[in-house]
Each structure stands twice: as C-alpha cells, then as structure tokens.
Short mmCIF file of C-alpha atoms in Angstrom, two decimals:
data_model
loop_
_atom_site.label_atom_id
_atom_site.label_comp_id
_atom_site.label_asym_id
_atom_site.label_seq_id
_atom_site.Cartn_x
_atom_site.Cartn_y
_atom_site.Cartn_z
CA UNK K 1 182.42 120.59 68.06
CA UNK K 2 183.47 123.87 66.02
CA UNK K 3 182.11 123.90 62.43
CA UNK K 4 184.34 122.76 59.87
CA UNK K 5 185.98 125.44 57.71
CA UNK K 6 184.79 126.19 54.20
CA UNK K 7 185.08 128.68 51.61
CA UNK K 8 181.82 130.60 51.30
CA UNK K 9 181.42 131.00 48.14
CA UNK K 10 183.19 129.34 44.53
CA UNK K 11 182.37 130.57 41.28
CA UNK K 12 183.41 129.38 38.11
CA UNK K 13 182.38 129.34 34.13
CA UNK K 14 180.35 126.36 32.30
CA UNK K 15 182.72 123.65 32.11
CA UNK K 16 185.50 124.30 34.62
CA UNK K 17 186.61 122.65 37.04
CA UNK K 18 186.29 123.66 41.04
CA UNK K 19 187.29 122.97 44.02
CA UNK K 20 185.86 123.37 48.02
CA UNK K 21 187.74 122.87 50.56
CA UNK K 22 186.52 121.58 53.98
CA UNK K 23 189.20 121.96 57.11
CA UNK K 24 188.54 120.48 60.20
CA UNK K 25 191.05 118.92 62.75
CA UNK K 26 192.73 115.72 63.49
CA UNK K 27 189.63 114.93 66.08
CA UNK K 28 187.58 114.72 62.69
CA UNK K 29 187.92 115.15 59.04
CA UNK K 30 192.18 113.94 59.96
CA UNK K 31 190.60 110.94 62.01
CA UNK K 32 187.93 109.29 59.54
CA UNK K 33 187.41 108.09 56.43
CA UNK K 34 184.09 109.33 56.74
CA UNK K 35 183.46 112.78 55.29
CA UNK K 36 180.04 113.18 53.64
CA UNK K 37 179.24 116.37 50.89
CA UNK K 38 175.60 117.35 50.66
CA UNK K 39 174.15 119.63 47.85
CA UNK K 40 171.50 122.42 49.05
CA UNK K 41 169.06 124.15 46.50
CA UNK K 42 166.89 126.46 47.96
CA UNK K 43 164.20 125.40 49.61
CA UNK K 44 164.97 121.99 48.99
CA UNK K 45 166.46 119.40 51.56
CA UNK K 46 170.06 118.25 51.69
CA UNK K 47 170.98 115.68 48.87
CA UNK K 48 173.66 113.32 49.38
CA UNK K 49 176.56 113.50 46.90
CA UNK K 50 179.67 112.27 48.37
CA UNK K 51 180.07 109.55 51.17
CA UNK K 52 183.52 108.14 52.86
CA UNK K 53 185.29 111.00 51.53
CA UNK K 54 184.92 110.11 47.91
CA UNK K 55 182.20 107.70 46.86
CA UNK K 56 179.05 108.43 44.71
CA UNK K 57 176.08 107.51 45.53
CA UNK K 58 173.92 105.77 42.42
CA UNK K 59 172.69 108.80 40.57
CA UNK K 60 175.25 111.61 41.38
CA UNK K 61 176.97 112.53 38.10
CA UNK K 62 180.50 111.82 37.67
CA UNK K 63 181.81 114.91 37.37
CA UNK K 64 181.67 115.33 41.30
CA UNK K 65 184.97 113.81 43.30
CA UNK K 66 185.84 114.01 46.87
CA UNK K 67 189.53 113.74 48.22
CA UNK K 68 191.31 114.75 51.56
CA UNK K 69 194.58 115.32 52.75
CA UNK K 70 194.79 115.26 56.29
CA UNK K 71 192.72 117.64 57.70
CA UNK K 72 191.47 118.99 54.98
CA UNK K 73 188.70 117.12 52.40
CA UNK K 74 188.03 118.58 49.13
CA UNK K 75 184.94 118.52 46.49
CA UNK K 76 185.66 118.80 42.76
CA UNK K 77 183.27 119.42 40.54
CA UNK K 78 184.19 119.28 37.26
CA UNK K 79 182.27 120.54 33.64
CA UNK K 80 180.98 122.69 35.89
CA UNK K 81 177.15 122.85 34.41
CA UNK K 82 174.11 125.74 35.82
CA UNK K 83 172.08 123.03 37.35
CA UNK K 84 175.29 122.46 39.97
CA UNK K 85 174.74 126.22 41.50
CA UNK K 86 173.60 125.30 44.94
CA UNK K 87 175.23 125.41 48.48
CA UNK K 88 177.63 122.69 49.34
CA UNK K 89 178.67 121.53 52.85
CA UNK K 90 180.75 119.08 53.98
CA UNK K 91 180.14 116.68 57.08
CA UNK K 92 182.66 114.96 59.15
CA UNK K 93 182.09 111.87 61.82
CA UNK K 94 183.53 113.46 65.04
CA UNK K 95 183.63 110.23 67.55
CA UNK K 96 181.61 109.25 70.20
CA UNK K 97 178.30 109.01 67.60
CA UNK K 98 178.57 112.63 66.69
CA UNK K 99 178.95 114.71 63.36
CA UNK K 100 179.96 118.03 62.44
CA UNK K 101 179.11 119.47 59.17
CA UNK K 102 181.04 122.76 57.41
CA UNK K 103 179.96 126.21 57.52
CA UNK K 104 178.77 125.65 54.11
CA UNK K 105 179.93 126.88 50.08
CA UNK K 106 177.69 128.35 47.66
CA UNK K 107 178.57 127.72 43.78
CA UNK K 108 177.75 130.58 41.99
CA UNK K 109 178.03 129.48 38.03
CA UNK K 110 179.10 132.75 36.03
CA UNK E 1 159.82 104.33 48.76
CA UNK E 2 161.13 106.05 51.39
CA UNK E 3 159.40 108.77 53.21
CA UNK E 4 160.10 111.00 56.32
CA UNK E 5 157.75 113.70 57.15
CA UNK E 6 158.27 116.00 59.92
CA UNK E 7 155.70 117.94 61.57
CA UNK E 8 155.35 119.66 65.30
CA UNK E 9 156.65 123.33 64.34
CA UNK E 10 155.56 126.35 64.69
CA UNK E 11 155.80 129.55 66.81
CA UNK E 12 156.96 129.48 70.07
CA UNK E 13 157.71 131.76 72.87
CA UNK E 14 161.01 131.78 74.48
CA UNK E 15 161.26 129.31 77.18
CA UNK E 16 158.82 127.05 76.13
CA UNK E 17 159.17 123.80 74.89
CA UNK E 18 157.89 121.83 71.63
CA UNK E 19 158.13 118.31 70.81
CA UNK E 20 158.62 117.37 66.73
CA UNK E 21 158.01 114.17 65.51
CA UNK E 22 159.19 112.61 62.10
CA UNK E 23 157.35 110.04 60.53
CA UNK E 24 158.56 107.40 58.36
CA UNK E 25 157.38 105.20 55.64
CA UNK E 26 158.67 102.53 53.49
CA UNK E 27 161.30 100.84 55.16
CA UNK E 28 161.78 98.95 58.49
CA UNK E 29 162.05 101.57 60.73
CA UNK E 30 163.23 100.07 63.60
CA UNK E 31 166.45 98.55 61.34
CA UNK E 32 168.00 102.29 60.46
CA UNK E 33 169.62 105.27 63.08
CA UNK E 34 168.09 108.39 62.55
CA UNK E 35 169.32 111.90 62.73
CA UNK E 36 168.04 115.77 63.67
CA UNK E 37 169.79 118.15 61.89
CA UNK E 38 169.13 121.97 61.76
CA UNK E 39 169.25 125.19 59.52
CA UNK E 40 168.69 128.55 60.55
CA UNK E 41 167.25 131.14 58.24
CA UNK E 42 170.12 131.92 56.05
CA UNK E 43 173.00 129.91 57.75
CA UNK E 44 174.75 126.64 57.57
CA UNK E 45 173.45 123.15 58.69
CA UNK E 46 174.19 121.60 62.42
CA UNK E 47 174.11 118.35 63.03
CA UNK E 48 171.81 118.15 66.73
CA UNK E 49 171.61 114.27 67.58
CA UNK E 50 171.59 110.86 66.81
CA UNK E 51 169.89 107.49 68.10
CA UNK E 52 170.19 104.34 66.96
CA UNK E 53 168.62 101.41 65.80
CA UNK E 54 167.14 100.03 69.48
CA UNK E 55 167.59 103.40 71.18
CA UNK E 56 170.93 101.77 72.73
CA UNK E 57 172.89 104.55 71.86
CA UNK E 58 172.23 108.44 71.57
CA UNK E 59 174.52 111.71 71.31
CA UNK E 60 173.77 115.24 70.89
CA UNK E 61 175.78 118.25 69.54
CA UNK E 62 177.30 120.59 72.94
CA UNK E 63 175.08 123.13 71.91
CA UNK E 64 171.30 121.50 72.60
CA UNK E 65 172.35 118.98 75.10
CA UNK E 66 170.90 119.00 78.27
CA UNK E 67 167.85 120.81 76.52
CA UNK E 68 166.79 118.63 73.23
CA UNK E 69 166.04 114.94 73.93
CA UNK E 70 165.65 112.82 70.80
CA UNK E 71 163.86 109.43 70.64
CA UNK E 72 161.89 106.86 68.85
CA UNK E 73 158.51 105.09 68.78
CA UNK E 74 159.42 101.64 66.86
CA UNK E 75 155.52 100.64 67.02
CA UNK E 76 154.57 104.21 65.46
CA UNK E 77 157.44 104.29 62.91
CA UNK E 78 158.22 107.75 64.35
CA UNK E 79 161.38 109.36 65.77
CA UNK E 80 161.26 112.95 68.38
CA UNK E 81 163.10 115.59 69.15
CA UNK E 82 161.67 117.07 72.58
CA UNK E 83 162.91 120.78 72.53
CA UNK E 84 163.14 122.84 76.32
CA UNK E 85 164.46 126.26 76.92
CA UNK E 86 164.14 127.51 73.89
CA UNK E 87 166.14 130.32 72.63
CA UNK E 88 165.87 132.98 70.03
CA UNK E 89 168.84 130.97 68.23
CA UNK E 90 167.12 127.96 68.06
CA UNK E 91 165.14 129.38 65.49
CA UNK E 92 165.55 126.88 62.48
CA UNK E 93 164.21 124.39 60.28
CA UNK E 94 164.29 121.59 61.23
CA UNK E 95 164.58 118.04 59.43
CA UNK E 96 165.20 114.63 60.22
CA UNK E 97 167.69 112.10 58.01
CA UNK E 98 168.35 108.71 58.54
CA UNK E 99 171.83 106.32 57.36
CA UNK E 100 169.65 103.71 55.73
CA UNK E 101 171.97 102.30 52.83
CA UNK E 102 175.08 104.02 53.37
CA UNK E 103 176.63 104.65 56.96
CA UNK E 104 177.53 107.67 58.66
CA UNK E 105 176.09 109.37 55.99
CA UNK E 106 172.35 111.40 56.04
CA UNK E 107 171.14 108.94 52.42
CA UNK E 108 167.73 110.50 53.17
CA UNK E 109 165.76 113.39 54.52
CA UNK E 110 162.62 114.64 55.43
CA UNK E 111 160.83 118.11 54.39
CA UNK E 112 161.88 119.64 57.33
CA UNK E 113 159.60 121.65 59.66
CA UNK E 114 160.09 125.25 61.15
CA UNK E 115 160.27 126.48 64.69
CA UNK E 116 160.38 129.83 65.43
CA UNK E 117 161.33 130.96 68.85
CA UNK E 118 159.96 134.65 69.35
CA UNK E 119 158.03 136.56 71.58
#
C-alpha cells in the first residue's frame, strides 16, 4: 500500500493548460477504472472532482479532465483560473476494499 | 442535505487510546459505506478503513491495522474509528467520507476532527 506518485507542485499562468500526473502500479491505478482526484483548499475538506478516472461530478467545471495510461492517471486542468490553486491528490481502488490516494500536488497559479 | 460531523479528538498521550465518532444526517445511513481517511499537519491524505453498508465487510490500510477498529451504529446514524497504541505519527486530522452517489469514490466529507498524540 505505497502512496501513489505525484508531482508536488504545478504551476502555470491564467489560462493554461496543466497537467498532474499520478503513478501507481499494475496492483492499482493499472488494475481499475477507478481513480478518483480530490481538490484541497486550506482548511477546507477534500472535494470530489474526478471519479472513474475521468468523470465530473455535477458542478465541477469543465475545464478539469482525467485520463490514464496504464499505470499512470493524469488531471488536466485547463484555462487555468486563481480560484483552481489548491492541492490535488489522486486516489486509486487497490483490491480487497482498500484505497490508496497520491502523495498529493499543489497548483500554484503564477 | 447531507451532513457528517466528526467529533472525539483531542490531545492524547502516547499509548492511549481514543474513540471518534462521525455523525450523519440527511440520508439513510445504513444504505451508504463509509470511510476514515487521515491528514497529518502539512502532509498528504491516507486512506485508513472502510465498512460497508451492514458492517459485512471491513478493511484497513497496513499501517493502523491491528490498532484502529472502525464501525457503525445503524440505530444512532453514527460510524467509529476506535484508535489503540497511539503513536506520535498518528497525529492527524481526521475526517470521515462516505460513497453515497458515486462508488469508490469519497462524494462527501465531514469537517474532520484533530488528534494529537503527544506527551
């Protein structure tokens, strides 16, 4: 049950376009359709933004895409706006009823 | 609407135990699998244990089991995490999430509480 791997921090200018990565193994991320992204502002709880690797919930803007490739899942935000500086991780189903989430991104907005 | 409020945290000595509770409103509890999921001060989130809807089935993360016990009170609307042999590293807050519309995901979360292990 190692973390998954992410970038710690992303940075980028109003309206581009970026990407976090989230690595994990074939016992996880490579195994499921079911990677999860959560947005973090401090002191603030976890909000959901991506589920089964790249659906929005209702309410999460549009400009926020998940993807994977294997072992690896990806986030994209794009337009990148201020409000979307926060701390991103990533969470993975792991088998047997378990989860693993990354060791977390924070978007910095320049 | 939905509503989960933890509550039970606090400082604690190492070795000790504490017992946090999550309270829920505005659903059917008993219906949804619920979720304790940590952060310590400054670091990433870990995903601690699960049980489901019924209690049939529960897992933990390697790291608190054998030490954490999670589990629910249907008739109270309130789900547990029983904490022993606590460690400095355990310090964390604490917060409970449920899958309630979308599966093997955390749709909602509570507040979260804090423990503090520290002598």
């Amino acid at each position: 049950q190692s973390a998954l791997t992410q970038p710690a921090s992303v940075s980028g200018s109003p309206g581009q376009s970026i990407t976090i990565s989230c690595t994990g193994t074939s016992s996880d991320v490579g195994s499921y359709n079911l990677v999860s992204w959560y947005q973090e502002h401090p002191g603030k709880a976890p909000k959901l933004m991506i589920y089964e690797g790249s659906k929005r919930p209702s309410g999460v803007s549009n400009r926020l895409s998940g993807s994977k490739s294997g072992n690896t899942a990806s986030l994209t935000i794009s337009g990148l706006q201020a409000e979307d500086e926060a701390d991103y991780f990533c969470c993975s189903y792991a088998g047997s009823s378990t989860f693993v989430f990354g060791t977390g991104t924070k978007v910095i907005v320049l | 609407q939905v509503q989960l409020v933890e509550s039970g945290g606090g400082v604690v000595q190492p070795g000790r135990s504490l017992r946090l509770s999550c309270a829920a409103s505005g659903f059917t509890f008993s219906s949804y699998p619920f979720h304790w999921v940590r952060q310590a001060p400054g670091k990433g989130l870990e995903w601690l244990a699960v049980i489901s809807s019924v209690g049939s089935t529960i897992a933990y993360a390697d790291s608190v089991k054998g030490r954490f016990t999670i589990s629910r009170d249907d008739s109270r609307n309130t789900l547990y995490l029983q904490t022993t042999s606590l460690r400095a590293d355990d310090t964390a807050i604490y917060y409970c999430a449920m899958e309630k519309d979308i599966r093997s995901s955390f749709d909602y979360w509570g507040q979260g509480t804090l423990v503090t292990v520290s002598s």
